[in-house]
Short mmCIF file of C-alpha atoms in Angstrom, two decimals:
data_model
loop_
_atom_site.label_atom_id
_atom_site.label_comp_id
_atom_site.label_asym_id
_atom_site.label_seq_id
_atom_site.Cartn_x
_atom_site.Cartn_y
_atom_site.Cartn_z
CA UNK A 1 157.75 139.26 108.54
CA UNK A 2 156.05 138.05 111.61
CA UNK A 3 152.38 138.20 111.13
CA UNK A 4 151.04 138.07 115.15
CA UNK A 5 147.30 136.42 114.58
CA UNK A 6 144.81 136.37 117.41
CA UNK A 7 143.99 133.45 119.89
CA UNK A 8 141.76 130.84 118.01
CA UNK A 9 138.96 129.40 119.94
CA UNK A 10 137.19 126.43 118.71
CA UNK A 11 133.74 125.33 119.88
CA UNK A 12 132.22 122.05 119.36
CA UNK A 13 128.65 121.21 119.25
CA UNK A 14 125.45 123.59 119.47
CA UNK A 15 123.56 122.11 122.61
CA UNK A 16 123.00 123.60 125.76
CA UNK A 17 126.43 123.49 127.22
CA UNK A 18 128.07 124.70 123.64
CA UNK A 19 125.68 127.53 122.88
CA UNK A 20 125.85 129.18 126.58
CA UNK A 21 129.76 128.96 125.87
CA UNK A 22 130.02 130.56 122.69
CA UNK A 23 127.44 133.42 124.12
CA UNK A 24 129.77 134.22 127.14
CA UNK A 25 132.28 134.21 125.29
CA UNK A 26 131.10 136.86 122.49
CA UNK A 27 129.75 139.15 125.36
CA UNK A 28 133.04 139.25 127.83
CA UNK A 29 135.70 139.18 124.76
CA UNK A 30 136.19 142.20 123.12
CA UNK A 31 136.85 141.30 118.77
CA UNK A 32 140.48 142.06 119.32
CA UNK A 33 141.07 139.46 121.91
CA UNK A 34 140.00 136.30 119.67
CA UNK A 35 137.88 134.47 117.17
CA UNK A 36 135.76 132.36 117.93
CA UNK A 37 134.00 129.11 116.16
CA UNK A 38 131.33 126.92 116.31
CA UNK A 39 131.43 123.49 114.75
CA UNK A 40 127.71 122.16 114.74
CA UNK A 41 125.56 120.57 111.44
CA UNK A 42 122.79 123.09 112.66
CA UNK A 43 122.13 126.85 112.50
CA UNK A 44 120.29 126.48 115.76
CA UNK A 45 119.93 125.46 119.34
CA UNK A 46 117.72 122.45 119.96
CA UNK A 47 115.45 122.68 123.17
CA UNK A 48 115.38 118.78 123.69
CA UNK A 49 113.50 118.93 126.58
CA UNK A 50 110.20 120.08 124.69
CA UNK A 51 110.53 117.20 121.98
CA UNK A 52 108.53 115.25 122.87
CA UNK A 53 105.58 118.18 122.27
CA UNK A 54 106.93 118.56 118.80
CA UNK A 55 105.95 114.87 118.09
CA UNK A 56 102.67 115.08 119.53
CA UNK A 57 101.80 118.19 117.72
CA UNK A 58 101.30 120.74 120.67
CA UNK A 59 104.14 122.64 119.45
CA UNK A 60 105.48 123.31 116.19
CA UNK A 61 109.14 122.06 115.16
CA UNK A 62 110.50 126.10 114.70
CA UNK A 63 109.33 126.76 118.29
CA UNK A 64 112.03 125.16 119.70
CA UNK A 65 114.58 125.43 117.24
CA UNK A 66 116.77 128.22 118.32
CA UNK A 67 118.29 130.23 115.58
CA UNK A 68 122.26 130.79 116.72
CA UNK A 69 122.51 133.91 114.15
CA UNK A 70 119.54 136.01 116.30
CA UNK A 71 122.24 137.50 118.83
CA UNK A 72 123.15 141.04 118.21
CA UNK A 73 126.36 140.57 119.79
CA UNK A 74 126.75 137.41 116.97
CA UNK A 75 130.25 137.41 115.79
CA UNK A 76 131.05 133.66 115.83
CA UNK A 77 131.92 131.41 112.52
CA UNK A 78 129.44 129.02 112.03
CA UNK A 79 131.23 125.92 110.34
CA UNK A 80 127.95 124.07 109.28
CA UNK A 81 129.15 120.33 109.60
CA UNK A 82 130.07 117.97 112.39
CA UNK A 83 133.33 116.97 113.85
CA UNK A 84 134.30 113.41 113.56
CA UNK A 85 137.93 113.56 114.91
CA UNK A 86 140.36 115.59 117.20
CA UNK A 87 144.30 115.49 117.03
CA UNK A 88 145.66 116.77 120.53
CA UNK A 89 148.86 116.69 119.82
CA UNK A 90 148.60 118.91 116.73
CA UNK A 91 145.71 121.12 117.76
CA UNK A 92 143.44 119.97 114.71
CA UNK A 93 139.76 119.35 114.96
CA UNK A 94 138.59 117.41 111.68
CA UNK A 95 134.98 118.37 110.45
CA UNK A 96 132.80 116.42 107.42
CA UNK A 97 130.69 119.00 105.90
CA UNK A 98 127.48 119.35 104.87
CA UNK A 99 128.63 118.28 101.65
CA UNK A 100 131.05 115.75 102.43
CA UNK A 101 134.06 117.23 102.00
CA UNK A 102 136.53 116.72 105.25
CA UNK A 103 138.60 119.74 106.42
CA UNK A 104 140.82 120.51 109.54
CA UNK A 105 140.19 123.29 111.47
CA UNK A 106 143.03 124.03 113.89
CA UNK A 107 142.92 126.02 116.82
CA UNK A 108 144.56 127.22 120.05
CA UNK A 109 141.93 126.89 122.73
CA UNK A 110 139.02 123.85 122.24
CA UNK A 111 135.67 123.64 123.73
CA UNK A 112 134.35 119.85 123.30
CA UNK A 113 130.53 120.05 123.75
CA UNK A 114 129.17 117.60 121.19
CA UNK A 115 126.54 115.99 123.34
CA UNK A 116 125.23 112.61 123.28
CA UNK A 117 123.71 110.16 121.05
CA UNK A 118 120.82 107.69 121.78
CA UNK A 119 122.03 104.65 123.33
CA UNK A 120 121.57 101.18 121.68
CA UNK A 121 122.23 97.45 122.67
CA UNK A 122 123.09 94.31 120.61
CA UNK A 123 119.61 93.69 120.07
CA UNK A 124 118.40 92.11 116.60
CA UNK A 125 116.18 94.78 114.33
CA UNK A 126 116.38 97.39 116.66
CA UNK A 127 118.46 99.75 114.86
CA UNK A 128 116.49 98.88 111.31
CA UNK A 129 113.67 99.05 112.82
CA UNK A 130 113.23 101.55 115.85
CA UNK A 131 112.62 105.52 115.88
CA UNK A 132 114.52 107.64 118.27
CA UNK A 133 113.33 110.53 119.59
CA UNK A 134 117.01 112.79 119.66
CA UNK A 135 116.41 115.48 116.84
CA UNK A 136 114.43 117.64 115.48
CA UNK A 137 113.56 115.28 112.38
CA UNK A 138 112.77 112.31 114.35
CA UNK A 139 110.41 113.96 116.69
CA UNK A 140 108.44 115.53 113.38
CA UNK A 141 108.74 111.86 111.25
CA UNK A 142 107.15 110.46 114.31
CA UNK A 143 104.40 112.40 114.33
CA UNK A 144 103.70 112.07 110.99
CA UNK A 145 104.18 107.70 111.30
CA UNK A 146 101.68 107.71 114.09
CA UNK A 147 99.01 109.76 112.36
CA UNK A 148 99.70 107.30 108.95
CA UNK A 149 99.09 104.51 111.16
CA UNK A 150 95.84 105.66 111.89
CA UNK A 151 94.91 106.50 108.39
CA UNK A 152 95.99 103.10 107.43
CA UNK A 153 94.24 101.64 109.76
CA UNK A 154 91.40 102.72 108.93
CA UNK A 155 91.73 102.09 105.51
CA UNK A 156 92.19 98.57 106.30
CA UNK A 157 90.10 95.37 106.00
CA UNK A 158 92.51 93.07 107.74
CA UNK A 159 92.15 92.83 111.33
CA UNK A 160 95.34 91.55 112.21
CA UNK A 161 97.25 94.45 110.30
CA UNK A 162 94.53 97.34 112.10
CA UNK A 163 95.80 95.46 115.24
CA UNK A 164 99.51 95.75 114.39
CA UNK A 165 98.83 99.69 113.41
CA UNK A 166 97.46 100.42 116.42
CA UNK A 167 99.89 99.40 118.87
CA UNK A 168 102.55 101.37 119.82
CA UNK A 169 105.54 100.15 122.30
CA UNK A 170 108.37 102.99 123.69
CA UNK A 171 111.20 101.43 125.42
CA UNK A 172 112.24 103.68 128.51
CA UNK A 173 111.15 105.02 131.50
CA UNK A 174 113.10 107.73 131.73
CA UNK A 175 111.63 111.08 130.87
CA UNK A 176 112.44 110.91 127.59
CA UNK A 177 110.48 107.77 127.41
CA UNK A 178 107.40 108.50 129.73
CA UNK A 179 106.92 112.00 128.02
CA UNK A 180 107.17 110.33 124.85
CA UNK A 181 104.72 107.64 125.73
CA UNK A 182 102.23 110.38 127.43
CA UNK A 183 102.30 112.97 124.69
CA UNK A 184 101.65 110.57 121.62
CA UNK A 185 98.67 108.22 123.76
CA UNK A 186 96.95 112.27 123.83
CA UNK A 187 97.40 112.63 120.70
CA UNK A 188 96.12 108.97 119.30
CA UNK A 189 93.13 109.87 121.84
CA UNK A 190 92.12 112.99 120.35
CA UNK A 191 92.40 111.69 116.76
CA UNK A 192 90.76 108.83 116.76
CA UNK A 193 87.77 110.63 117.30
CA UNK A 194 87.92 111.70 114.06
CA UNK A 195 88.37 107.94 112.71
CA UNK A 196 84.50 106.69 113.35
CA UNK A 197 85.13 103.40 112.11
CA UNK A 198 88.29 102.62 114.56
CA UNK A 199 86.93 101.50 117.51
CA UNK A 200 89.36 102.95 120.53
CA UNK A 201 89.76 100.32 122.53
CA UNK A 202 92.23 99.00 119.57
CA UNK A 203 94.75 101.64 120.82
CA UNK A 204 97.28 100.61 122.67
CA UNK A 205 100.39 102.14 124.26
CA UNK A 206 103.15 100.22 125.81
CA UNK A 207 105.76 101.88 128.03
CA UNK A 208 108.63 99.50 128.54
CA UNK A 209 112.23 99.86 130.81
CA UNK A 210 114.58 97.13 131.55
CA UNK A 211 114.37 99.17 135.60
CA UNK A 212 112.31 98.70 138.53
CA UNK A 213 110.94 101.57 138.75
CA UNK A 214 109.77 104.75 136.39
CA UNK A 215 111.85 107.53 136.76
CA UNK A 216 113.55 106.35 140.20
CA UNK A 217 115.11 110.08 140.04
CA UNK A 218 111.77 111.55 141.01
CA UNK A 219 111.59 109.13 144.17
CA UNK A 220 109.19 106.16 144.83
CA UNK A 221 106.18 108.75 145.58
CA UNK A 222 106.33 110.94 142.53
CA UNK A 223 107.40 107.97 140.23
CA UNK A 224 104.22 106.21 141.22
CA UNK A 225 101.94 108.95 140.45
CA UNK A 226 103.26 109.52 136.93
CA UNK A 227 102.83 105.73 136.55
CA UNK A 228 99.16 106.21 138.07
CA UNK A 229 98.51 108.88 135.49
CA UNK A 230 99.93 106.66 132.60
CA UNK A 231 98.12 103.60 134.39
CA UNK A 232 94.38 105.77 133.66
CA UNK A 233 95.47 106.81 130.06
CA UNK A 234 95.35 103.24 129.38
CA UNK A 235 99.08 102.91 128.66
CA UNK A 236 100.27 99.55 129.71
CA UNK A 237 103.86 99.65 131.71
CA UNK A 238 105.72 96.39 132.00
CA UNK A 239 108.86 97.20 134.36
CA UNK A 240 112.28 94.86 134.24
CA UNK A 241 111.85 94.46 130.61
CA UNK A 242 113.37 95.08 127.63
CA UNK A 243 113.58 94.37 123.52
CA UNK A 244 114.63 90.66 122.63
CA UNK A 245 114.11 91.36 119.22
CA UNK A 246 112.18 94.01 116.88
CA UNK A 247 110.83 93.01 113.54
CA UNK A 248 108.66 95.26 110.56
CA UNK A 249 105.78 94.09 112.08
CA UNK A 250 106.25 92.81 115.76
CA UNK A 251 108.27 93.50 118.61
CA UNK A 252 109.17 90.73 120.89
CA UNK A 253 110.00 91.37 124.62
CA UNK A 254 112.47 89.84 126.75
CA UNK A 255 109.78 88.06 128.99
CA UNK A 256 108.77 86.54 126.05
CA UNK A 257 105.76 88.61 124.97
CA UNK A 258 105.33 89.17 120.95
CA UNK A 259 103.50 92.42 120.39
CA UNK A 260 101.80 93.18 116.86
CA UNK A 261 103.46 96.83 116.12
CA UNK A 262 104.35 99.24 113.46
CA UNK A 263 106.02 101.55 115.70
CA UNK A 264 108.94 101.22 117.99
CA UNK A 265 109.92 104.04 119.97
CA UNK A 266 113.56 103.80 121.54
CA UNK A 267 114.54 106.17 124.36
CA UNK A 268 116.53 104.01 126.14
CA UNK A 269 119.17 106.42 127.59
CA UNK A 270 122.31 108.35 126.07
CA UNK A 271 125.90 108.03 126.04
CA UNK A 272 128.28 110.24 124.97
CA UNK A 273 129.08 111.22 121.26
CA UNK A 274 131.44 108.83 119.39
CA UNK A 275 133.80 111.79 118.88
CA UNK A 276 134.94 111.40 122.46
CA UNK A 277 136.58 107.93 121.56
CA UNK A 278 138.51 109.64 118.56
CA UNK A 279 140.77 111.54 121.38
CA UNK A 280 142.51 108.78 122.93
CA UNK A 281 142.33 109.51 126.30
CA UNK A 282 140.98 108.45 129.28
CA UNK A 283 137.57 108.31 130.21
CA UNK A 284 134.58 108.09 132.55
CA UNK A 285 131.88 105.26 131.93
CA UNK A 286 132.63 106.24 128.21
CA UNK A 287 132.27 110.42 128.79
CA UNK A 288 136.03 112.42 129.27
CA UNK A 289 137.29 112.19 132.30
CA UNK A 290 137.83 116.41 133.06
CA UNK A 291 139.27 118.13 136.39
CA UNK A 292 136.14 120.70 138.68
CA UNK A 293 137.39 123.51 136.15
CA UNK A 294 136.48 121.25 132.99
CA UNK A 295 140.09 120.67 131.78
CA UNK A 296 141.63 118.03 129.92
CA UNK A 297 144.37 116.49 131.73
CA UNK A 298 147.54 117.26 130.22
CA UNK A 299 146.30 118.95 127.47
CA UNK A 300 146.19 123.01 128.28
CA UNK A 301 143.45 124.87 126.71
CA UNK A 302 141.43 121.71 126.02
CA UNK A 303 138.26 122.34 127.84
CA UNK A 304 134.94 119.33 127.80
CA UNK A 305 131.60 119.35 129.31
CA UNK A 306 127.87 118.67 128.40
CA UNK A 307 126.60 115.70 128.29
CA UNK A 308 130.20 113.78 126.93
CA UNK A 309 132.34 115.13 129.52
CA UNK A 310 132.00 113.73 133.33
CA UNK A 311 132.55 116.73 135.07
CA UNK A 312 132.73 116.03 138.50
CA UNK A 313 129.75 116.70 140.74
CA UNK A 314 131.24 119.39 143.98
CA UNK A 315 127.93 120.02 145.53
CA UNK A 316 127.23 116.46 145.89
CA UNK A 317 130.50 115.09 146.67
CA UNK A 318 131.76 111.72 147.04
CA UNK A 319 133.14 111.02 143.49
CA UNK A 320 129.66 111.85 142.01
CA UNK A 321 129.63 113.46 138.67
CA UNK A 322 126.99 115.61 137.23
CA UNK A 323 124.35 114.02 135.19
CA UNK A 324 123.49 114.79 131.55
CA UNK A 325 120.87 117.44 131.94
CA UNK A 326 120.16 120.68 130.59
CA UNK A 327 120.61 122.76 134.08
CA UNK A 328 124.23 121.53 134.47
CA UNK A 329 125.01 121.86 130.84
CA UNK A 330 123.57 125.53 130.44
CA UNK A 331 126.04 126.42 133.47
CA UNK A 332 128.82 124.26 132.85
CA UNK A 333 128.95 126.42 129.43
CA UNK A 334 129.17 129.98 130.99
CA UNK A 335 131.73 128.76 133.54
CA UNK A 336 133.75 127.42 130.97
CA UNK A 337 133.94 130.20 128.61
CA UNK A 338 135.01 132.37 131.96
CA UNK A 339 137.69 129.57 131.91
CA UNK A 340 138.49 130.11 128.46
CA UNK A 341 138.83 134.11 129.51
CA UNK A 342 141.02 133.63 132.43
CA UNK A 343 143.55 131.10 130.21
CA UNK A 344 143.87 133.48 127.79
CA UNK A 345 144.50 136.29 130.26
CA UNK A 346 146.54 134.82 132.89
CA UNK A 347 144.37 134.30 135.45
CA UNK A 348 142.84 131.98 137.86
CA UNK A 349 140.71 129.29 136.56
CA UNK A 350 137.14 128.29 138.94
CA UNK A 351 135.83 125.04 139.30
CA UNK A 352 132.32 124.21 138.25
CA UNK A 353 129.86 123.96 141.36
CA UNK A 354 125.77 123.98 141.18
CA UNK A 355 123.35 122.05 143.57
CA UNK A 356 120.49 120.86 141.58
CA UNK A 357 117.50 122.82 141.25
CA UNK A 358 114.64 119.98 140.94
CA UNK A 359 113.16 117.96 138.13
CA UNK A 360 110.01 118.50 136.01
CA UNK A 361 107.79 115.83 133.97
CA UNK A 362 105.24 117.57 131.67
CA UNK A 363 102.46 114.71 130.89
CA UNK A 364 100.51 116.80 128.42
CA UNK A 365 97.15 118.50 129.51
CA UNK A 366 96.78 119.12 133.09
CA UNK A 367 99.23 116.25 134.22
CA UNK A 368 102.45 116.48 135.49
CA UNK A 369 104.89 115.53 138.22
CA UNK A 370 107.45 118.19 139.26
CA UNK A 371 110.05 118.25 142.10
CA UNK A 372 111.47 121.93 142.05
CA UNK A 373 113.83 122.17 145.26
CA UNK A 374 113.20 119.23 146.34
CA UNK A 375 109.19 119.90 147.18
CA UNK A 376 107.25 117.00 145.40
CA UNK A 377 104.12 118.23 143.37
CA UNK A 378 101.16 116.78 141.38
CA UNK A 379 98.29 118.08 138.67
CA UNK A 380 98.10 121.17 137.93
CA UNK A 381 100.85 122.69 140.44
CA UNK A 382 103.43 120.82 138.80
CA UNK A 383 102.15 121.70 135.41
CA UNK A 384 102.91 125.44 136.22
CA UNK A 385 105.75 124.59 137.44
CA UNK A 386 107.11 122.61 134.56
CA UNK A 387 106.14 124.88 131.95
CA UNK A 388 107.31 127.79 133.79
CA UNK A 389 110.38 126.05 134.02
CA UNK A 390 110.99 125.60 130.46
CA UNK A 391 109.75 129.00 129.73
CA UNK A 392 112.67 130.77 131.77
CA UNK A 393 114.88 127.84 130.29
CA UNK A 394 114.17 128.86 126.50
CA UNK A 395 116.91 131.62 125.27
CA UNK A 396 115.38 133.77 123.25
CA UNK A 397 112.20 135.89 123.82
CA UNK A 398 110.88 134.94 120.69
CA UNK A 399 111.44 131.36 122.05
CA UNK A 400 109.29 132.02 124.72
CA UNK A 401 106.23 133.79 123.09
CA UNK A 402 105.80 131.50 120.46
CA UNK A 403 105.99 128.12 122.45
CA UNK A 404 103.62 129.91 125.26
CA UNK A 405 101.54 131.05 121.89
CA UNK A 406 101.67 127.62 120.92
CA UNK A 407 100.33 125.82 124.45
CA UNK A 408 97.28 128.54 124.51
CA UNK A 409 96.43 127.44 120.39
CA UNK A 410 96.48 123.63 121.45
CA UNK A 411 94.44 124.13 124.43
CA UNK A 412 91.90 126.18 122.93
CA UNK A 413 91.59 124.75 119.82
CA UNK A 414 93.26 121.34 119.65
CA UNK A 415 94.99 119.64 116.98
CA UNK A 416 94.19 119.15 113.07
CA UNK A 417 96.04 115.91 113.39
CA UNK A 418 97.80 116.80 109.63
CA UNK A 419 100.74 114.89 108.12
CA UNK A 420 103.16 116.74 106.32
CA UNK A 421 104.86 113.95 104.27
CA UNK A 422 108.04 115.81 104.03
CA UNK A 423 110.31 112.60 104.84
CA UNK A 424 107.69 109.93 103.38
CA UNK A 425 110.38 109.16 100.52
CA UNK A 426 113.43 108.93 103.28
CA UNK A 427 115.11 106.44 105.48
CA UNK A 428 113.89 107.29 108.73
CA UNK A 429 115.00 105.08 111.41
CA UNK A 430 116.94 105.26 114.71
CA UNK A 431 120.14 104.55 112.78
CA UNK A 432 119.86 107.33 110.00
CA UNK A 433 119.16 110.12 111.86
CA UNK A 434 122.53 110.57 114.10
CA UNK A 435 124.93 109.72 111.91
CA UNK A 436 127.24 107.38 114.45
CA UNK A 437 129.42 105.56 111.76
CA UNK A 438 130.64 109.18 110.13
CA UNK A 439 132.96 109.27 112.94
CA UNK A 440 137.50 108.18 112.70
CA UNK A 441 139.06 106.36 114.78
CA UNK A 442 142.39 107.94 116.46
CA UNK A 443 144.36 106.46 113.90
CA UNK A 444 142.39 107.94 111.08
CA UNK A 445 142.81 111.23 112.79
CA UNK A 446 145.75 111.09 112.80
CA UNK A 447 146.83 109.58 109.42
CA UNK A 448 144.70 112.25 107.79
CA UNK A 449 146.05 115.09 109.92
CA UNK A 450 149.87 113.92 109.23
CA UNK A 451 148.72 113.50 105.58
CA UNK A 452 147.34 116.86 104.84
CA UNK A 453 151.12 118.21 106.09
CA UNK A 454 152.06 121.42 108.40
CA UNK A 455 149.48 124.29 108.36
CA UNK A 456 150.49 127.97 108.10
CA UNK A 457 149.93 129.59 111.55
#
C-alpha cells in the first residue's frame, strides 16, 4: 500500500531570517499542503540588536526574548536542539539534542538559517579568557561580572587588584562593540555612586578595533560624533589595534600596552555558523555561496540565507552581497518561504532585492547616531529614531510594550544595580557559550547518516 505523505519542510535556526520564514510559511500554506519544522536550541527569537541593553540593565533579558509558540497560526515542530551536520545527497539534517542524543531529521525542502557565531583569531587567552556578547546568557553573565567587579572592588585593600577590577577593555568598533562599550561605561557611572569609597576616576573603559575608523559604515561624520560622545564619557578608544594576548588578570595590546583587567569584552565581528562547512560546497568568504532567489546550486529545494548565506546584493550591484544585518535577514526570510511556496507549487521563483533602509546606534540616554535613508542625525533625533526603529522591528506586541515599558522604568527610576548570581557556579566564557566544537565534519555526516541505514519515507 502506498502511503502518499505530505511535503516535509525543514527550517534551520530561530534568528531573524529563520523565524520570518517559518511565519510566512504557516500563514500562506494551508495544513494539508506540508509540515513544517524548526531546528533551533531555543523556544524563542532573540532580538540581538537590543543586547547590549540587556547587559547594562535597561532592559530585562525576557523583553527581548521572543517566544516562537505565541502565534495563533503556530503549527510548526519545534525540535529543541541544534544542527551540527547536513547530508545533501540524502536529504538528512543531523541535530544533537538538548540532551545529547544525535538524531536525523530528513526532509524534502531545507531552509539553512543558522546564523553566525562570534568571530575569533589565533590569539593566546582570548577564548579562556574573553566574554562575548552573542546570546542571551552572555549579555545577562556580563552584567552580573561588571557589577561583582565593583563589589569586589570595593571590598578590596589592594590597590593594584581595585585597579585591575576597574578596568574594562571591549575589542570592536563595530556596533556591537561601541554599544557594548557605551551601555556598560552608563551603567559603571550610575553605580558607582552607590560605592562611596571607590573613587570614579578609577573607572576606566577601553574601546579597542584593529580599523581606522569606528563604525566606517556610518561615514567619517557620524563615526566621529559617536567617537566624540564616547571621547566625553571618558572611554578611551585606541584605533588600529588589537589583542596580543589576554591573561586572568591583564590584557596586553598589540602596540604593546599591558592593561590591568578583569573583564574582556570580545565583539570583534561574526562569521558564519560552523554548520555551513559540514555541507561541502562552495562558498563565499566562508558564508554559502546562493543564486538572487537564495538557492543552493545544484541542490533543488535547498534554500540559505541570514547571516551564513551570501546572498547576493541586486540593489547595489556590482558583485556586492548583502551584509549580515537584521533588515536583510527579516526579508530575505519572507521571500524565501514565498520561494519555498512557489517550488512546491510549480511556479516561478523571485529573486531577493531590498535597498537599505539606514543604520541606527543607540548610545544609552539621550545619545545616539542614526542614518535612516541616508539623512545623518545626532542627540536626541537619532535617539527617536533608533528606538522607534527597533520598536517597529520587535515581532510581537507584547515585545513592544514591555521593552517601551522597560525604557520609561529606567529613565524614571534608574537601575538597582542587582546581581542575580544565576551562572556564578558556571563556565562562562566566550568559548562556552556557542558551542563551536559540537559541530561534524562532512565525513562524520556522512558516516553517521550511511550508518544509521535507509529511512522509511
Amino acid at each position: 500500500m502506498n502511503i502518499v505523505t505530505r511535503p516535509r519542510i525543514l527550517v534551520v535556526g530561530a534568528g531573524f531570517a529563520g523565524v520570518a520564514c517559518v511565519r510566512r510559511l504557516e500563514r500562506r500554506l494551508s495544513p494539508g499542503e506540508a509540515d513544517i519544522t524548526l531546528v533551533t536550541p531555543r523556544s524563542y527569537q532573540l532580538y540581538l540588536p537590543l543586547l547590549p541593553q540587556v547587559a547594562s540593565g535597561v532592559l530585562t533579558p525576557q523583553s527581548i526574548a521572543i517566544s516562537l509558540r505565541r502565534s495563533r497560526k503556530y503549527r510548526t515542530r519545534i525540535i529543541p536542539g541544534g544542527a551540527v551536520g547536513v547530508d545533501l545527497r540524502a536529504k538528512v539534517c543531523v541535530v544533537r539534542t538538548l540532551t545529547d542524543r544525535v538524531v536525523d531529521e530528513p526532509y524534502d525542502y531545507l531552509v539553512l538559517a543558522p546564523g553566525s557565531v562570534t568571530r575569533t583569531f589565533d590569539i593566546p587567552g582570548l577564548l579562556d579568557h574573553a566574554f562575548g556578547m552573542k546570546t542571551l546568557a552572555e549579555a545577562a553573565y556580563i552584567r552580573d561580572h561588571v557589577i561583582t567587579q565593583l563589589d569586589l572592588a570595593d571590598a578590596s585593600e589592594d590597590p593594584a587588584e581595585r585597579a585591575s577590577r576597574l578596568q574594562f577593555v571591549v575589542v570592536g568598533g563595530g556596533y556591537a562593540g561601541t554599544e557594548t562599550a557605551a551601555c556598560l561605561q552608563r551603567l559603571t557611572h550610575a553605580a558607582v555612586k552607590r560605592y562611596p569609597r571607590l573613587n570614579p576616576a578609577l573607572i576606566k573603559w577601553h574601546l579597542i578595533d584593529i580599523a581606522p575608523k569606528l563604525m566606517p559604515e556610518l561615514g567619517d561624520k557620524l563615526g566621529r560624533s559617536a567617537q566624540e560622545v564616547l571621547g566625553r564619557r571618558g572611554v578611551e578608544i585606541s584605533l588600529g589595534v588589537s589583542i596580543a594576548k589576554a591573561g586572568p588578570e591583564e590584557v596586553t595590546f598589540t602596540d604593546g600596552r599591558v592593561v590591568p583587567t578583569r573583564t574582556l569584552i570580545w565583539t570583534a565581528g561574526v562569521v558564519a555558523s560552523p554548520l555551513i562547512a559540514t555541507l561541502g560546497a562552495d562558498t563565499v568568504r566562508g558564508r554559502l555561496a546562493v543564486t538572487a532567489e537564495m538557492c543552493l546550486p545544484g541542490h533543488d529545494g535547498v534554500f540559505a540565507l541570514g547571516d551564513s548565506a551570501a546572498v547576493p546584493d541586486l540593489a547595489k550591484g556590482d558583485g556586492a552581497v548583502c551584509p549580515p544585518t537584521a533588515q536583510h535577514a527579516t526579508r530575505q526570510g519572507r521571500r524565501v518561504a514565498e520561494n519555498v511556496i512557489a517550488t512546491l507549487r510549480g511556479q516561478p521563483l523571485r529573486p531577493y532585492e531590498h535597498k537599505d533602509l539606514g543604520l541606527v546606534v543607540d548610545l544609552g540616554g539621550a545619545d545616539a547616531v542614526s542614518k535612516p535613508l541616508g539623512v545623518e542625525l545626532r542627540g536626541v533625533p537619532a535617539q527617536a529614531v533608533a528606538r522607534g526603529y527597533h520598536l517597529g522591528a520587535l515581532r510581537t506586541n507584547v515585545a513592544k510594550t514591555r521593552v517601551a515599558i522597560n525604557w520609561l522604568l529606567n529613565a524614571v527610576a534608574g537601575d538597582d544595580f542587582v546581581r542575580t548570581g544565576f551562572q556564578a557556579r558556571k563556565p562562562a566564557k566566550l568559548k562556552d557559550f556557542e558551542y563551536t566544537d559540537a559541530y561534524m565534519t562532512p565525513e562524520q555526516v556522512r558516516e553517521h547518516v550511511e550508518r544509521a541505514g535507509p529511512r522509511q519515507v
